[in-house]
Coordinates of C-alpha atoms and ligand atoms in Angstrom, one line a residue:
X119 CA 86.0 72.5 80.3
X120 CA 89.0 71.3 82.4
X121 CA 90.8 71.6 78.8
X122 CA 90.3 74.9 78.9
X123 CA 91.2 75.8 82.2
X124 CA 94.2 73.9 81.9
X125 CA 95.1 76.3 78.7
X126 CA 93.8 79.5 80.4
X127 CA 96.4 79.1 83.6
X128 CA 99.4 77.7 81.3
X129 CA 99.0 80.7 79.2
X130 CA 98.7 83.1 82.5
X131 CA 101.5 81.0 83.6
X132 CA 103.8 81.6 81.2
X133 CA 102.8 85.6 81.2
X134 CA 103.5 86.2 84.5
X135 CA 107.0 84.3 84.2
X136 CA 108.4 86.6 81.2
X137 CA 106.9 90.0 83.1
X138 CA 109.3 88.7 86.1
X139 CA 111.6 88.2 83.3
X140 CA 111.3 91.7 82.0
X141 CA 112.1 93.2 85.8
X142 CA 114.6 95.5 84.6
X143 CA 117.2 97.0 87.0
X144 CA 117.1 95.9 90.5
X145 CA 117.3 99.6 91.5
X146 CA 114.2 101.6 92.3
X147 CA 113.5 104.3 89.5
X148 CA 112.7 107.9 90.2
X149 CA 109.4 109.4 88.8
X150 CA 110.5 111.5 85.9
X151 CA 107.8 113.6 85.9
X152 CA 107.9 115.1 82.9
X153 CA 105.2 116.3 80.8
X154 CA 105.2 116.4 76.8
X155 CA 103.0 119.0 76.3
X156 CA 105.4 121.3 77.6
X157 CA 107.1 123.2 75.4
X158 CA 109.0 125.5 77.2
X159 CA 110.7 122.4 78.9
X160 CA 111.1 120.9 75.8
X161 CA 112.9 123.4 74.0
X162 CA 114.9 124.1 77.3
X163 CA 116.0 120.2 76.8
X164 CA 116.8 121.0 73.4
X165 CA 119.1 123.2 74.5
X166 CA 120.6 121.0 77.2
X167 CA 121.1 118.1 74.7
X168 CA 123.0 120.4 72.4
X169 CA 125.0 121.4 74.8
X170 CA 125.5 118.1 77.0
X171 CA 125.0 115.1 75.2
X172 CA 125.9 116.1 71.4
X173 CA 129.9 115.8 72.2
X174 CA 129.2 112.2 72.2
X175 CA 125.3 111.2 71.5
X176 CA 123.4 111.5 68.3
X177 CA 119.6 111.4 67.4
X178 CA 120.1 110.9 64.1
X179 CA 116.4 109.8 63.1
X180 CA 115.5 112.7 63.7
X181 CA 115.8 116.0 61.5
X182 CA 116.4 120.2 63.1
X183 CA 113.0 121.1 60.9
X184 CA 111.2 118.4 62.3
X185 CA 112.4 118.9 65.8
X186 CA 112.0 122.9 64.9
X187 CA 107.7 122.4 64.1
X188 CA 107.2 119.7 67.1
X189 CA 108.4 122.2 69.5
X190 CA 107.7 125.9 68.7
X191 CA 110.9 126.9 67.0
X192 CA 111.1 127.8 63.3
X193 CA 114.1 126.6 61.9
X194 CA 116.3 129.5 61.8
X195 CA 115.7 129.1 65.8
X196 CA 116.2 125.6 66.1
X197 CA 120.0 125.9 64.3
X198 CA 120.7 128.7 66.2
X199 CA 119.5 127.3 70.0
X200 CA 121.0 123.7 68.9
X201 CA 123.8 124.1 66.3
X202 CA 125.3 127.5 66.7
X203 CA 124.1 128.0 62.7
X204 CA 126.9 125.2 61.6
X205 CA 124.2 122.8 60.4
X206 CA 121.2 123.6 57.6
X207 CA 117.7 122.4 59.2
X208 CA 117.2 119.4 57.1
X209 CA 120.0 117.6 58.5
X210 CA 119.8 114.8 60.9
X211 CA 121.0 115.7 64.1
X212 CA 124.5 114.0 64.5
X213 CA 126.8 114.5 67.1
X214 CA 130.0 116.0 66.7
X215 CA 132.0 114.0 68.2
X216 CA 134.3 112.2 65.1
X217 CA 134.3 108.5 64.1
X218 CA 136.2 106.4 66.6
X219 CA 137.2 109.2 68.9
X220 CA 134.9 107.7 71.8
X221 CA 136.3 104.4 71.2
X222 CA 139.8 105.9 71.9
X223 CA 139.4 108.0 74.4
X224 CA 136.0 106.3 76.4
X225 CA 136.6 102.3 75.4
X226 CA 133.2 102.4 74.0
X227 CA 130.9 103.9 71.7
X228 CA 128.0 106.0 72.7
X229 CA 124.8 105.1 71.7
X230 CA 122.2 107.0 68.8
X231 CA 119.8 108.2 71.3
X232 CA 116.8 108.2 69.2
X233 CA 114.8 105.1 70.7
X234 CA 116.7 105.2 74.0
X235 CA 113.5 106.4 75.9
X236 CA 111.3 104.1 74.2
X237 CA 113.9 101.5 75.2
X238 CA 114.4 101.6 78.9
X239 CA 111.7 104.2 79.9
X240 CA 111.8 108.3 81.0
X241 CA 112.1 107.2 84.5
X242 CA 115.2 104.9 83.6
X243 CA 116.6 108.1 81.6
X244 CA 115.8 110.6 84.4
X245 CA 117.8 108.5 87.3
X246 CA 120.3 107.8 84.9
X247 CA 121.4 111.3 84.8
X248 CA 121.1 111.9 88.8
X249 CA 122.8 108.4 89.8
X250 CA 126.6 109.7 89.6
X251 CA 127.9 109.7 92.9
X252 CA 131.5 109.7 93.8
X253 CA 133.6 107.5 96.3
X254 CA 136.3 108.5 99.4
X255 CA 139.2 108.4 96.5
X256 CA 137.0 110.7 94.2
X257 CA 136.4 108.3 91.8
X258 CA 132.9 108.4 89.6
X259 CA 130.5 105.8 89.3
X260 CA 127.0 105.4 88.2
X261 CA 124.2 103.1 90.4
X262 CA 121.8 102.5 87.6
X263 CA 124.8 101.8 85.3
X264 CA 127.6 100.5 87.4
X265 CA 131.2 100.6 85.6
X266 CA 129.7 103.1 82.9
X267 CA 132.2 104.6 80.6
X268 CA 129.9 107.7 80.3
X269 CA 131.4 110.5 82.3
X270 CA 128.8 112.6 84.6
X271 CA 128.1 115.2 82.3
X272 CA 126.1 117.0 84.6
X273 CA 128.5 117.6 87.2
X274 CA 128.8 121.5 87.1
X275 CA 125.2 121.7 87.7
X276 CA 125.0 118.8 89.9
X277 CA 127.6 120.6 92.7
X278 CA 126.9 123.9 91.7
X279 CA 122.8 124.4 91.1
X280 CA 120.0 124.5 93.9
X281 CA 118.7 120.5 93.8
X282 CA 115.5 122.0 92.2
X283 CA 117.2 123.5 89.0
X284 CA 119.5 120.1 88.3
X285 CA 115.9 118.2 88.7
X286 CA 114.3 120.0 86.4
X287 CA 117.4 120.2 83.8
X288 CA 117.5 116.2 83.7
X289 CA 113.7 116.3 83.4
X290 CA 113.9 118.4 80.7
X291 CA 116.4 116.6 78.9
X292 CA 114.6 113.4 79.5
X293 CA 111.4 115.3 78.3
X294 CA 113.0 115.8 75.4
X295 CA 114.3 112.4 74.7
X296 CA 110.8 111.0 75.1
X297 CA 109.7 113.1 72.4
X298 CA 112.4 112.3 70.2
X299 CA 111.6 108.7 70.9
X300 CA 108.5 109.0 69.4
X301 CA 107.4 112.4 68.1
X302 CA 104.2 111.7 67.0
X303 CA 102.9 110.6 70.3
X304 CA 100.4 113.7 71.2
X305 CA 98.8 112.9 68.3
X306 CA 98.3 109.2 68.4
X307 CA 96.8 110.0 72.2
X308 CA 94.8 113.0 71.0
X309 CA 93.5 110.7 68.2
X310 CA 92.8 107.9 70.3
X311 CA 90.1 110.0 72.0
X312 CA 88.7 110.7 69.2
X313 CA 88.0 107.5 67.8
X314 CA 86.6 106.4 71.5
X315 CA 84.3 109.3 71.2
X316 CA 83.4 108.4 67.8
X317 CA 83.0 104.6 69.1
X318 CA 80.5 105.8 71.8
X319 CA 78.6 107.8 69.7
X320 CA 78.2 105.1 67.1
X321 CA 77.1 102.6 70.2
X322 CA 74.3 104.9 71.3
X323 CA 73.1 105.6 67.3
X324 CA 73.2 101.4 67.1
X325 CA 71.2 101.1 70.0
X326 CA 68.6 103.2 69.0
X327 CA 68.1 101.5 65.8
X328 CA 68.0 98.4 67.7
X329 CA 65.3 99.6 69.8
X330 CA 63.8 100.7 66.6
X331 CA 63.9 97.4 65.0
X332 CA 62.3 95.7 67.6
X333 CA 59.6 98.1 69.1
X334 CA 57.0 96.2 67.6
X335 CA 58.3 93.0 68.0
X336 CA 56.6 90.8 71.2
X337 CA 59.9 89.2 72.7
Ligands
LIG51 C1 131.8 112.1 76.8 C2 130.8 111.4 76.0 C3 129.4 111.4 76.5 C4 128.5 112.5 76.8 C5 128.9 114.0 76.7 C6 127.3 111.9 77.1 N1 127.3 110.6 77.0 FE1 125.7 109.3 77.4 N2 126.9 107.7 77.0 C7 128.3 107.8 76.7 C8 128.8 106.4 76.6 C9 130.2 106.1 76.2 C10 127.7 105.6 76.8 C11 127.7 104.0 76.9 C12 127.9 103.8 78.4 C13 128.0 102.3 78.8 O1 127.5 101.5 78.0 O2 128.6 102.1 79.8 C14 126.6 106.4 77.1 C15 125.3 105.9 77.4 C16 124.2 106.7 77.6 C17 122.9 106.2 77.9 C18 122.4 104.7 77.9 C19 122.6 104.2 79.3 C20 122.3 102.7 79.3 O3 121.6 102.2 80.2 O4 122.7 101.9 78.4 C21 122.0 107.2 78.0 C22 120.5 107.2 78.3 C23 122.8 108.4 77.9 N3 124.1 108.0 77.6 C24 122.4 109.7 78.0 C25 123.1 110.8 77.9 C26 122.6 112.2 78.0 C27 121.2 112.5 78.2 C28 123.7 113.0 77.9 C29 123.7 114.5 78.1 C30 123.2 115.0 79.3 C31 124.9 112.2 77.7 N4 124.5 110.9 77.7 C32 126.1 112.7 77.4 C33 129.0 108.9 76.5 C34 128.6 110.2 76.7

């Protein structure tokens, strides 16, 4: 029995250790706030990604047709709203920017976008893209990403729109990053409440056979 114990609290040990381990930035994270099953802000972030993030920034597991049926376009809409009709909707969505050119011109290469969200979290995406600030000499920096080499692409909208409209245009670009991250994720939650229903139906059924079984049993 102490055996036991002993294991038990080494093994809760060593979990809360690597979860302390895990922390993540020091810096507090903003809610996103952003909901999947919202089309409209998804295709808006679509749109934004096109038109923000593919100079430098690819999702290139993913495909325009694929992107196109997730979202409510059909693909002559998604390679108008995303590509301008330069790209046919089987591609993978690449960015434009050519080989090497960031490496020139940034000092490092942006990253494939596809798994970001799954990597560091919506919220992490979201303040991310609302962290530029700018010091007395009018220089840029980031405080989730100090020292980034990624310019603050959203600057326009970040001086020039009402705080509401650039909030909602980096949730809808991080909205839309989430999805990419893992497309399929409506349905593995919609499924998932299927199969608990299914579980709790079979649970009652199995209990009434047990009942069943043992009505006339003495016990
Ligand atoms: C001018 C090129 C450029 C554009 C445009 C651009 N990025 Fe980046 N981005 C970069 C570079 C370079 C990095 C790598 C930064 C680093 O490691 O310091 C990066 C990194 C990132 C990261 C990872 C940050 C991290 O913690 O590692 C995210 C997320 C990101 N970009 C999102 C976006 C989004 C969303 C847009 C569009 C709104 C965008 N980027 C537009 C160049 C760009």
């Amino acid at each position: 029995m102490k055996k036991l114990f002993l294991v038990i609290s080494f093994f809760a040990a060593s979990l809360s250790v690597s979860a302390f381990a895990a922390g993540g930035p020091a810096i507090e994270l903003e809610k996103a706030q952003n909901n999947l099953r919202d089309q409209d802000s998804l295709q808006r972030g679509a749109v934004l990604f096109s038109n923000y993030c593919m100079a430098c920034h690819s999702v290139k597991y993913m495909r325009y047709n694929r992107i196109a049926r997730d979202i409510g376009w059909t693909d002559e809409e998604v390679i108008a709203q995303m590509t301008f009709g330069q790209n046919k909707s089987v591609d993978e969505v690449h960015t434009r920017m050519l080989d090497g050119v960031a490496m020139d011109v940034l000092g490092s290469s942006p990253p494939d976008l596809s798994l970001m969200a799954r990597l560091k979290g919506p919220d992490y995406i979201y303040t991310f893209l609302r962290a530029y600030h700018q010091d007395e000499q009018g220089n840029w920096d980031n405080t989730v990403l100090k020292g980034t080499s990624m310019p603050n692409v959203l600057e326009g909208m970040q001086r020039h729109a009402a705080p509401d409209e650039y909030a909602q245009a980096a949730r809808d670009i991080t909205n839309f990053l989430e999805y990419v991250g893992e497309p399929a994720k409506l349905e593995r939650y919609d499924l998932g409440w299927k199969v608990i229903a299914f579980l709790l139906l079979l649970l009652l059924l199995t209990y009434l056979l047990k009942r069943e079984y043992w009505r006339d049993i003495k016990h």
